[in-house]
Short mmCIF file of C-alpha atoms in Angstrom, two decimals:
data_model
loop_
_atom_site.label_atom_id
_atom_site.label_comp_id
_atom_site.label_asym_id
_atom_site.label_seq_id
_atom_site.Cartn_x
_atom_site.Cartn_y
_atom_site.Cartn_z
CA UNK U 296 -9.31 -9.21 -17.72
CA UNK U 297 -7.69 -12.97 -17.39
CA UNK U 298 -6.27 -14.42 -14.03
CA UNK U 299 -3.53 -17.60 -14.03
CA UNK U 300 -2.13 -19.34 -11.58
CA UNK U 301 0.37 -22.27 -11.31
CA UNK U 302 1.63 -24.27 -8.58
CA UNK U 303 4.00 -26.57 -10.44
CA UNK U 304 7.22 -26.62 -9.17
CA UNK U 305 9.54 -25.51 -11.73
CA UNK U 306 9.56 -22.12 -13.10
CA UNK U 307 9.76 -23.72 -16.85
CA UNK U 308 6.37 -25.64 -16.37
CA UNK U 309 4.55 -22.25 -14.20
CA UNK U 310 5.55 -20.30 -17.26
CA UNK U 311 4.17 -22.40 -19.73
CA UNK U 312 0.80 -22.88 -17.44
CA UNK U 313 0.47 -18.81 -17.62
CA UNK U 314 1.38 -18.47 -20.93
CA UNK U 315 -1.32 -20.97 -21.83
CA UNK U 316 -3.92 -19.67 -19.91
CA UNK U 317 -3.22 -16.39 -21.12
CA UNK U 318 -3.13 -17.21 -25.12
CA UNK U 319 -4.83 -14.69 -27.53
CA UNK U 320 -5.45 -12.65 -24.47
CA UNK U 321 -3.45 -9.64 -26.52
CA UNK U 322 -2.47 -8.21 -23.15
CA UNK U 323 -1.23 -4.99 -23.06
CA UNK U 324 0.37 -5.81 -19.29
CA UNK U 325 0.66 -8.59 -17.40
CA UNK U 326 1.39 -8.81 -13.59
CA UNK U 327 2.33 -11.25 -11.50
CA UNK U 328 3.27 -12.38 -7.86
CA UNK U 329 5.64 -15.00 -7.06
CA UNK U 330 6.50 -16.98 -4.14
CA UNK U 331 10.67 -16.59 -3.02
CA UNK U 332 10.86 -20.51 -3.24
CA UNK U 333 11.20 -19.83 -7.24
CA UNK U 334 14.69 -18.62 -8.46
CA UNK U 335 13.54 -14.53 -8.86
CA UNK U 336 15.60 -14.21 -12.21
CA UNK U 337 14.09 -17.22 -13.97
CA UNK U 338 10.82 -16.37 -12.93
CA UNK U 339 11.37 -12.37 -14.16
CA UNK U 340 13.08 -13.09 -17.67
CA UNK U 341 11.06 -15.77 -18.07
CA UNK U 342 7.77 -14.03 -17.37
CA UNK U 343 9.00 -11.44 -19.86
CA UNK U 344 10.46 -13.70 -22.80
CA UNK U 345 6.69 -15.49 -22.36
CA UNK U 346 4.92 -12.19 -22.88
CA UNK U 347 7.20 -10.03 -25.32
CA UNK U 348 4.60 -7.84 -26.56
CA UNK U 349 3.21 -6.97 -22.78
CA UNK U 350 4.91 -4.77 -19.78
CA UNK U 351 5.51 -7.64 -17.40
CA UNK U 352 6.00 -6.63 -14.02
CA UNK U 353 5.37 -7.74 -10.64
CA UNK U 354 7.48 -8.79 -7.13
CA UNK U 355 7.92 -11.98 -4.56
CA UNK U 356 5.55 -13.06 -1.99
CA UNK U 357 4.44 -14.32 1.41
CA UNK U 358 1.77 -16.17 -0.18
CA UNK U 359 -0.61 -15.81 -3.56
CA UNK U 360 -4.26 -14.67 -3.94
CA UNK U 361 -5.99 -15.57 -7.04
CA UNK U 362 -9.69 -15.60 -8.01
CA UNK U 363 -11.71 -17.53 -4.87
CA UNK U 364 -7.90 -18.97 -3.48
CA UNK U 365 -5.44 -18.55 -1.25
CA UNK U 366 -2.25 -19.98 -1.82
CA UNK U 367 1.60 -20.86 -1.16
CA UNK U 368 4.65 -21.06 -3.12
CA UNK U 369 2.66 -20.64 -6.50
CA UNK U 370 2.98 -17.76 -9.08
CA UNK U 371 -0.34 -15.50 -9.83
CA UNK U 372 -0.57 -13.10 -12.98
CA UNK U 373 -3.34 -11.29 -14.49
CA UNK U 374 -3.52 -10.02 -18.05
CA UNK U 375 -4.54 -6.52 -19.20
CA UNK U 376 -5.83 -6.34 -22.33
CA UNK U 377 -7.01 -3.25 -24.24
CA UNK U 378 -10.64 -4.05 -23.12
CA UNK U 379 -9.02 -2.57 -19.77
CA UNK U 380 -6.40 -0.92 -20.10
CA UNK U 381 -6.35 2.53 -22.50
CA UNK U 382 -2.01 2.42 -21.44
CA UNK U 383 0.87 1.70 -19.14
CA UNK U 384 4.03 2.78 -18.51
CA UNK U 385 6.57 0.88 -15.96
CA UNK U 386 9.24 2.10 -14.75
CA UNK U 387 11.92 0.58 -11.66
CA UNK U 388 13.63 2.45 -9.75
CA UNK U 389 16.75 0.44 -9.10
CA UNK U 390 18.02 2.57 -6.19
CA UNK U 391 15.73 3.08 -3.15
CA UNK U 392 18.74 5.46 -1.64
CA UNK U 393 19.65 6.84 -4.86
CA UNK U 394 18.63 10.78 -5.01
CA UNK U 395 15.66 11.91 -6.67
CA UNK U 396 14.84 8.33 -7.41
CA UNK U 397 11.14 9.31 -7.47
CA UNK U 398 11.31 12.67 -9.32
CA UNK U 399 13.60 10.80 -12.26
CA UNK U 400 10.60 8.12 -11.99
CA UNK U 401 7.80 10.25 -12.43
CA UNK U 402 9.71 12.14 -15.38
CA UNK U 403 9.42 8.89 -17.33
CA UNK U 404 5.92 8.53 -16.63
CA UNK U 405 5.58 12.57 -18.08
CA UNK U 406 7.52 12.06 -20.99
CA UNK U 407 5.97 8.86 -21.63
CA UNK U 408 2.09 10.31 -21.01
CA UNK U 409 3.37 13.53 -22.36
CA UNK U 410 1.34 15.11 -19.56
CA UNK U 411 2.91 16.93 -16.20
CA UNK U 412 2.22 14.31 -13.15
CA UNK U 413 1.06 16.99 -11.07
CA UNK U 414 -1.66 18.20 -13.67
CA UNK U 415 -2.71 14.03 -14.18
CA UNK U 416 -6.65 13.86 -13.53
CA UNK U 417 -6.64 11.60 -10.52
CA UNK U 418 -10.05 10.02 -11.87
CA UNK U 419 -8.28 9.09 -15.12
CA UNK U 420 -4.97 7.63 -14.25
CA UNK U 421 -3.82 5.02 -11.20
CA UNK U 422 -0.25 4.05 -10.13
CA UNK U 423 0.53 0.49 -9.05
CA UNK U 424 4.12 0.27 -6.64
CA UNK U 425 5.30 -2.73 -5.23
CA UNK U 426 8.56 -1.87 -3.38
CA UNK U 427 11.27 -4.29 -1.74
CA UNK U 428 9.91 -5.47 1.46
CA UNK U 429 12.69 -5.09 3.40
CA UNK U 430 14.09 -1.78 2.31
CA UNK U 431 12.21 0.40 4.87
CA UNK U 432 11.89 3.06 2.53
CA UNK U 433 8.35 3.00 1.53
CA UNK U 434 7.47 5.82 3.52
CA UNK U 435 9.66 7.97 1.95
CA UNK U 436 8.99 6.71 -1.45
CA UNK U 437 5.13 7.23 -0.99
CA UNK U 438 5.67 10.72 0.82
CA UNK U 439 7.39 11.76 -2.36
CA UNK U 440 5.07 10.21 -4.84
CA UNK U 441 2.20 12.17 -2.91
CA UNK U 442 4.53 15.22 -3.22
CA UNK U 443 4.62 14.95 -6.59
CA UNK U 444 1.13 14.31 -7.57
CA UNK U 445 -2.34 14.00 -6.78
CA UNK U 446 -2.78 10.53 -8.64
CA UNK U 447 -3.06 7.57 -6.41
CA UNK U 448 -0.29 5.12 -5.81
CA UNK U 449 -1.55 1.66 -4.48
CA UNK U 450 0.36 -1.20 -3.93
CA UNK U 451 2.47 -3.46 -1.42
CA UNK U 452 5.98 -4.67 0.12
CA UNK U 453 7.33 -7.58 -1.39
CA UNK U 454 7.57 -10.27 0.64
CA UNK U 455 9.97 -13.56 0.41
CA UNK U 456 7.31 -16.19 2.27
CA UNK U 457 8.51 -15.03 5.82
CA UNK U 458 12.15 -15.85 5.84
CA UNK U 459 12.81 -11.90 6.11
CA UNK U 460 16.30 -11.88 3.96
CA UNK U 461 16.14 -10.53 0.43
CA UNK U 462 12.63 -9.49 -1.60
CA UNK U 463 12.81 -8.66 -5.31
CA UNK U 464 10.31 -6.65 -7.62
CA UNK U 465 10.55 -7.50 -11.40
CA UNK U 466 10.37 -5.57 -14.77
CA UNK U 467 11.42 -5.81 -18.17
CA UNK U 468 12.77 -9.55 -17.39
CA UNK U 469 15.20 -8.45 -14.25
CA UNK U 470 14.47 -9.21 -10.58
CA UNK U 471 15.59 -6.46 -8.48
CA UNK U 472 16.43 -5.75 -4.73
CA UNK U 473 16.39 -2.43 -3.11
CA UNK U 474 14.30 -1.33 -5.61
CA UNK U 475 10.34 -0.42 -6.17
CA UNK U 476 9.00 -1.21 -9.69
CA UNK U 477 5.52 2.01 -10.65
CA UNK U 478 3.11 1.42 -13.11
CA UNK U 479 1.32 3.94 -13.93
CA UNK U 480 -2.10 3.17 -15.47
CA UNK U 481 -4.61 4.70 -17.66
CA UNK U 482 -7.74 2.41 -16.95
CA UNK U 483 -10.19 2.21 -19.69
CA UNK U 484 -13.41 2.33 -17.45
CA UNK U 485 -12.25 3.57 -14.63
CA UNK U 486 -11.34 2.39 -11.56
CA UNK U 487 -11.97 2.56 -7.14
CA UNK U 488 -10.60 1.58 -4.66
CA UNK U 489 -10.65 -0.51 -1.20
CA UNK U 490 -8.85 0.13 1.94
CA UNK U 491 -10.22 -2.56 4.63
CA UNK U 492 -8.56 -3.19 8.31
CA UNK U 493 -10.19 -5.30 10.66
CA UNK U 494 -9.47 -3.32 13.57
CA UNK U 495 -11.80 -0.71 15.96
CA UNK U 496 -10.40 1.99 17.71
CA UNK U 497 -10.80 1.73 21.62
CA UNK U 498 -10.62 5.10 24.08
CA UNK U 499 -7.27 4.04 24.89
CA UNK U 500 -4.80 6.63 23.26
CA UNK U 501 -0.80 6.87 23.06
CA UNK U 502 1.01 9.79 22.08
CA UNK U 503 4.58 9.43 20.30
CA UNK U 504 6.49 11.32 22.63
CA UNK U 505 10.13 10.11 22.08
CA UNK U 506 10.46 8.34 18.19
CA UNK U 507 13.91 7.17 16.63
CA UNK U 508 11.47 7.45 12.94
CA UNK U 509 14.49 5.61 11.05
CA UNK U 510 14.69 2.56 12.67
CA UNK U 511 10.33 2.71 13.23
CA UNK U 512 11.32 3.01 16.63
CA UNK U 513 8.54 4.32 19.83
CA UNK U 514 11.09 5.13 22.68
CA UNK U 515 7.97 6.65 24.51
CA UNK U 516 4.37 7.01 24.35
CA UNK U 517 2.62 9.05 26.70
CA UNK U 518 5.81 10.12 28.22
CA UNK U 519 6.99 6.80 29.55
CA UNK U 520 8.62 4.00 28.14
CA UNK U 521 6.53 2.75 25.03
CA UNK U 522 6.00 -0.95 25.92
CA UNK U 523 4.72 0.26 30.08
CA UNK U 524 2.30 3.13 28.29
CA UNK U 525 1.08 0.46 25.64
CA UNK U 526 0.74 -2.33 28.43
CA UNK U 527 -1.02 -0.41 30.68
CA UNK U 528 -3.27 0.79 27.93
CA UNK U 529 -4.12 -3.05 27.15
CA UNK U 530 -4.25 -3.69 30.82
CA UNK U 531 -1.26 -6.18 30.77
CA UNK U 532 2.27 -6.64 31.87
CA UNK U 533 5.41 -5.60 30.02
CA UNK U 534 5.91 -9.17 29.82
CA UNK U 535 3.06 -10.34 28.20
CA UNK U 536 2.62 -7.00 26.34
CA UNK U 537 4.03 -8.23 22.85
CA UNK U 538 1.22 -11.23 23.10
CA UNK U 539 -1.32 -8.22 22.32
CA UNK U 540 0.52 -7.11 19.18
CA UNK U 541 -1.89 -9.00 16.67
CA UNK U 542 -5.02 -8.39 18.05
CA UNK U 543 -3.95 -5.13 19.56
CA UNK U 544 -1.57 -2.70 17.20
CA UNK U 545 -2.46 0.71 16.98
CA UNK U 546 -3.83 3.21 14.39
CA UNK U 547 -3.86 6.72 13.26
CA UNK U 548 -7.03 7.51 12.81
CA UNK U 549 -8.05 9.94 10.15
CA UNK U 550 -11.75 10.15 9.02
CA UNK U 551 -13.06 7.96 11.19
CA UNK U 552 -10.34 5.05 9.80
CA UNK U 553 -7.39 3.79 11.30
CA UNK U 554 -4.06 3.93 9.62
CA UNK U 555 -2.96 0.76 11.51
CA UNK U 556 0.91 0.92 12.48
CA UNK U 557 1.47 -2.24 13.73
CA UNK U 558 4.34 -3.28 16.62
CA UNK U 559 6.87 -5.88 15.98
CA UNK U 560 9.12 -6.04 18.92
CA UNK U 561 9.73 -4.73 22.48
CA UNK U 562 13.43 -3.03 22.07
CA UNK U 563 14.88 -1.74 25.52
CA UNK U 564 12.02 -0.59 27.09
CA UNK U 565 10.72 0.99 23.54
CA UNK U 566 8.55 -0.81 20.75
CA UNK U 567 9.80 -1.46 16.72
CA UNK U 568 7.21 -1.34 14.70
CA UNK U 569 6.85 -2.13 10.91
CA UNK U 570 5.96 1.29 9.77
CA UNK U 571 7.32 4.98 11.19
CA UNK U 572 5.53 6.68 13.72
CA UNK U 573 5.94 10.55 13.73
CA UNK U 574 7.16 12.24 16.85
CA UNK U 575 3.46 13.95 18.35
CA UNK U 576 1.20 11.69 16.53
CA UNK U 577 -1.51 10.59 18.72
CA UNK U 578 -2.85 6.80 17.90
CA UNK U 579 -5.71 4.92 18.96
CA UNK U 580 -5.09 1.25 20.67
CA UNK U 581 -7.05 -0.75 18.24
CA UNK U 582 -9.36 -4.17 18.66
CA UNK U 583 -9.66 -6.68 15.85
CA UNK U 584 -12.70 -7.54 14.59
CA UNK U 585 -13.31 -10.38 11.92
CA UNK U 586 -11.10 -10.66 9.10
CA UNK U 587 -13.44 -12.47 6.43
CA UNK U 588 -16.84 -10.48 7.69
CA UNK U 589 -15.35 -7.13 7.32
CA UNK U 590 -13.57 -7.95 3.96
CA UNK U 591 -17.07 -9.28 2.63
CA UNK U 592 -19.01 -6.17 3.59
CA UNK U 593 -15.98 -3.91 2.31
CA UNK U 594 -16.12 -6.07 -1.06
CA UNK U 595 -19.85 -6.50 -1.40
CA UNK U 596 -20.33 -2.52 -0.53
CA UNK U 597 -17.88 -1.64 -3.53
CA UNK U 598 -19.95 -4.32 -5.65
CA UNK U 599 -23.27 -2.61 -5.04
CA UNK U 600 -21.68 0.83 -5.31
CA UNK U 601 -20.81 -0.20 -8.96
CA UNK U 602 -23.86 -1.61 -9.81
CA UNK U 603 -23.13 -5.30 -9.16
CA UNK U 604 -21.05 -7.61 -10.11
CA UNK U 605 -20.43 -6.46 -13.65
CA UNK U 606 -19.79 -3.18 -12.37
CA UNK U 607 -16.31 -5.29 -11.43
CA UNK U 608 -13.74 -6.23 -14.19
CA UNK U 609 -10.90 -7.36 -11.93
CA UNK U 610 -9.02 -6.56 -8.27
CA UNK U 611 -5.71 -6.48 -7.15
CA UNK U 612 -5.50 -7.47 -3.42
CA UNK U 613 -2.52 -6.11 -1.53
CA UNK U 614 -2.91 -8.38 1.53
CA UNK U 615 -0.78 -8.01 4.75
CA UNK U 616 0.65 -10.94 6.01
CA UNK U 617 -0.18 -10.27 9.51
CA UNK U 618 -4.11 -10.66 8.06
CA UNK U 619 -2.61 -14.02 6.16
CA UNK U 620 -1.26 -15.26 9.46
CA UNK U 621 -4.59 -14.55 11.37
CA UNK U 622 -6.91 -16.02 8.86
CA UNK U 623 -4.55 -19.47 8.63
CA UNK U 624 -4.32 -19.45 12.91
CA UNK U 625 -7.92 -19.51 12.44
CA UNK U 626 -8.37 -21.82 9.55
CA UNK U 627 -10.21 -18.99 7.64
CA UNK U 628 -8.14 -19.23 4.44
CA UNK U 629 -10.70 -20.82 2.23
CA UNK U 630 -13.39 -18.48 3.42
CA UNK U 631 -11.00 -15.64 2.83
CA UNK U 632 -10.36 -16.55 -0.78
CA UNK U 633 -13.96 -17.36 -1.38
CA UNK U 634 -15.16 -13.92 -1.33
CA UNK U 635 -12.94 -13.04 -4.53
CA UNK U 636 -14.30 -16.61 -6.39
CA UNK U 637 -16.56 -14.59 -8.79
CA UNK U 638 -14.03 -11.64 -9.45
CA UNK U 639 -11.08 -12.04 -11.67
CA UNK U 640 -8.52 -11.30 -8.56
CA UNK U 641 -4.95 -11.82 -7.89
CA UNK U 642 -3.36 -10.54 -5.07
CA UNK U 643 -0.31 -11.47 -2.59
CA UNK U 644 0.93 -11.67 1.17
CA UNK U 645 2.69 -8.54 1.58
CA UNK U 646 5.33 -7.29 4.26
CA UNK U 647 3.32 -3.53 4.05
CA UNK U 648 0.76 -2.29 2.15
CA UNK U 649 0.88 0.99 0.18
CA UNK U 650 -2.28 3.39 -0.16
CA UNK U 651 -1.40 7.53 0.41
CA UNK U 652 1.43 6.43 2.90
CA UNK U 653 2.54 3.20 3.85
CA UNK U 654 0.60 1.31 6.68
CA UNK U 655 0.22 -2.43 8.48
CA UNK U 656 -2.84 -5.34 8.70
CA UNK U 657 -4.62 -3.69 5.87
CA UNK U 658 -5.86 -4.45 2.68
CA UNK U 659 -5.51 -2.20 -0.17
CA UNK U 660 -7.27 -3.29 -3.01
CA UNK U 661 -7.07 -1.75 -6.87
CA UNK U 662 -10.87 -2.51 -8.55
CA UNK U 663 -11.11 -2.25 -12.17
CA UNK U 664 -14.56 -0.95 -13.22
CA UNK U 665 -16.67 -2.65 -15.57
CA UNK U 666 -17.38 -1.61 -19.26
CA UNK U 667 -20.82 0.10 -18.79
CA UNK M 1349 -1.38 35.39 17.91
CA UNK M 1350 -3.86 32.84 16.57
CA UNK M 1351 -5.50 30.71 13.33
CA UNK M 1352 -1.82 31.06 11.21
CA UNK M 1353 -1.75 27.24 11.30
CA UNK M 1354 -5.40 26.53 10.00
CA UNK M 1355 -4.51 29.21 7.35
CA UNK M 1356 -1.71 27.76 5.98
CA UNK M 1357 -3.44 24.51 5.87
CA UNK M 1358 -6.41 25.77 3.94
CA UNK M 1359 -4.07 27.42 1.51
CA UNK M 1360 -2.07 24.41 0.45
CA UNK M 1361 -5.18 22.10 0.52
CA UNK M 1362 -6.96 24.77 -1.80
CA UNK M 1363 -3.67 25.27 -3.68
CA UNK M 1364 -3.38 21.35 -4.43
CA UNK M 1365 -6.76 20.10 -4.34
CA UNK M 1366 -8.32 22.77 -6.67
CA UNK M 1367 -12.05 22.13 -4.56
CA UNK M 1368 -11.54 18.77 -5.31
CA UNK M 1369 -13.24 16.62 -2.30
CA UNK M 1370 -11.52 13.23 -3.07
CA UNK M 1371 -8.05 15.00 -3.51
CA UNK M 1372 -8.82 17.01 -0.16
CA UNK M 1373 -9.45 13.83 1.70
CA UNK M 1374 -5.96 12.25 0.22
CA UNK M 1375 -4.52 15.48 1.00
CA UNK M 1376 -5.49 15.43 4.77
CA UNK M 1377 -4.30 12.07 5.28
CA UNK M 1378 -1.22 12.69 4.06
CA UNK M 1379 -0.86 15.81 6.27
CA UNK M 1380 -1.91 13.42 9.60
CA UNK M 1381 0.54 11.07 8.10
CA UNK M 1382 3.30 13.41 7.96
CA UNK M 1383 2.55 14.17 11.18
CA UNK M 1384 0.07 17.13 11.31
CA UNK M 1385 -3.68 16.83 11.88
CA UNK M 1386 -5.18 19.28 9.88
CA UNK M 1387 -8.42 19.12 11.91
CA UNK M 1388 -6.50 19.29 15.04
CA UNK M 1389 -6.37 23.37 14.32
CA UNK M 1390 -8.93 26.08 14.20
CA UNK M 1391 -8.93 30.03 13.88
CA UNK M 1392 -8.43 30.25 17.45
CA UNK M 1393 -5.04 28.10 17.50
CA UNK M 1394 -1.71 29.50 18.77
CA UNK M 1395 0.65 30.03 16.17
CA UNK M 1396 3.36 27.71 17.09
CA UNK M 1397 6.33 28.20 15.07
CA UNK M 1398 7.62 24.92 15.38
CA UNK M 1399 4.10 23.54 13.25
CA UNK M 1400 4.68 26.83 11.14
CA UNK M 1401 7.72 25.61 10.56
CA UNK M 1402 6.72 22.09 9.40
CA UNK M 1403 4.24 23.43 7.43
CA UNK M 1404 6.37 25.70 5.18
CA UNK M 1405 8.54 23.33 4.70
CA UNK M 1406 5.58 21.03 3.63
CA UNK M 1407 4.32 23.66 1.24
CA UNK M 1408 7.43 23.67 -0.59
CA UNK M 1409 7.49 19.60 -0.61
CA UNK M 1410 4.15 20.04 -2.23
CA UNK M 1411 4.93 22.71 -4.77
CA UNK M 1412 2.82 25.04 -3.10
CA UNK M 1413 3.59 28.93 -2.72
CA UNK M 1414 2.59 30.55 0.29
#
């Protein structure tokens, strides 16, 4: 499994860089994260045209992760070869409203497989989505993936380095808005996963009694108006409420683990947040903890679990940017990408993160096994 | 009338999961996700019609028969 990165600035001279890096690699796929500062449909046909043997696929950023780095306006790939990777199928769906986007999608991964998706050994096959950022429909597209089958479906929101107007996911040399791009994977050695938040739960617990789900609106928690019943749970005013947000969102917790729905705005008395909250659903008030301890422990864990390092052939990081934000207010960015260093890694800063549902200030991370 | 709720659950979960611990652990986060705790009901819970309700609907979503 080979990582590239390039941080020239023209998407002729990135290209070439990955393409180099990447020679005699006989990749089977190839995926990549860009930053929004490139034009999105050079950088998709041109990713293609580079690789014309490989499913190329991939989306835009709010920052890059590669092996031991974190970075900005830069374009990350990683190479699949058959070492890896038994097959892939991609497929986009270039419709987030369209109906049955996600039933037509998982009919091309049964014809392609040749196997029903809801009869898929879980153990044996992994999904990869990366979904327009700023669609708001990745709860409904991961509800219905989950619907549909019992493989997992990892991935993020597509991000377009915090300017919050268009994202775009790419495959077979187009970049796309509204759209999600799904690969679905048969891994060669397996694979695991990692879901890490940095984030404890306190006593402090608000009930979603009033929800407008669509717009990922609280109108009321508890009863009351959402930002009073969150501010007095924090102990603060209404005021200075939103200044909690970071440190502060709040999680569903299921197995001990928080979910973390994060807020993004106080709205007329209620609170927007950047995933839905269900109308009943009781969530913890959460308290950060440390970003690079926790991710080292969650990282080093999954090492040891797979019998050291060479139990690791490669990760995909799904990052949030809130967690991107934090790290560089705290001048932890280095740190952060030094726990990947001796892991072929590339990740990105993502606007949501995608692992069973769709959730906030998380990491989900895809590890490739080793051979054994 | 009690424990309708809890028995619905176990049936889909069974239904889906086949035994399958990992796949019942996905499955139960997707029900709290959804909006239903599935260990938020035991054999001595009311049968509310409204959760009933959710959960048949659910079943269906999930290919399950009831």
């Amino acid at each position: 499994m080979k990582t590239a990165y390039s941080e020239k600035n023209s998407v002729d001279n990135i290209v070439k860089d990955i393409k180099d890096s990447f020679e005699g690699s006989d990749a089977k796929a190839v995926m990549f994260f860009a930053s929004s500062s490139f034009d999105p449909q050079a950088v998709g046909r041109q990713m293609q045209e580079a690789f014309p043997e490989a499913s190329v696929f991939g989306c835009t950023t709010a920052g890059e992760i590669v092996s031991g780095k974190m970075l900005k306006k830069s374009v990350v790939a990683m190479a699949f070869g058959p070492e890896v990777l038994e097959s892939v199928k991609v497929v986009t769906i270039n419709d987030l409203n369209a109906n049955n986007a996600v039933e037509n999608a998982m009919s091309e991964f049964e014809a392609f497989y040749k196997e029903p998706v809801m009869a898929m050994d879980h153990e044996r096959y992994v999904g990869i989505i990366l979904v327009d950022g700023l669609s708001m429909a990745e709860e409904r597209v991961m509800d219905r993936i989950g619907d549909l089958t019992n493989v997992t479906f990892i991935g993020g929101s597509a991000g377009d380095d915090l300017q919050f107007k268009t994202t775009h996911v790419f495959a077979d040399g187009k970049a796309c808005t509204n759209a999600a791009v799904l690969a679905l994977f048969k891994p060669k050695n397996g694979f695991d996963i990692i879901k890490t938040q940095s984030f404890s739960a306190t006593d402090k617990l608000l009930k979603a009694t009033e929800v407008n789900e669509d717009g990922r609106e609280v109108l009321q928690f508890n009863g009351k108006p959402a930002a009073v019943a969150y501010a007095e749970a924090r102990g603060v005013s209404v005021e200075d409420a939103a200044g909690s947000f970071m440190s502060n969102p709040v999680g569903l917790m299921i197995g001990g683990e928080p979910y973390v729905r994060s807020p993004q705005q106080i709205k007329d008395g209620g609170m927007v947040f950047y995933c839905k909250v269900k109308e009943g659903m009781e969530l913890s008030v959460l308290e950060s903890t440390d970003i690079v301890k926790d991710t080292r422990l969650a990282v080093e864990a999954k090492k040891l679990e797979l019998g050291g390092i060479s139990g690791i052939s490669g990760i995909i990081n799904f990052h949030c940017i809130l967690r991107t934000l934090e790290l560089e207010g705290k001048g932890q960015t280095e740190e952060y990408g030094s726990i990947f260093a001796d892991i072929p890694t590339i990740g990105f800063s993502t606007y949501g993160e995608q692992y069973i549902g769709h959730v906030n200030q998380t990491s989900t991370m895809l590890v490739f096994k080793g051979s054994k | 009338m009690a424990g309708k709720i809890k028995q619905i659950i176990d049936v889909i979960i069974s239904q889906r999961s086949k035994g399958n611990p990992a796949v019942t652990q996905a499955l139960k986060a997707k029900f709290a996700l959804k909006g239903i705790n599935p260990d938020g009901y035991s054999a001595a819970s009311a049968d509310d019609q409204a959760v009933i309700g959710k959960l048949t609907m659910l079943a269906k979503d999930l290919g399950v028969s009831l």
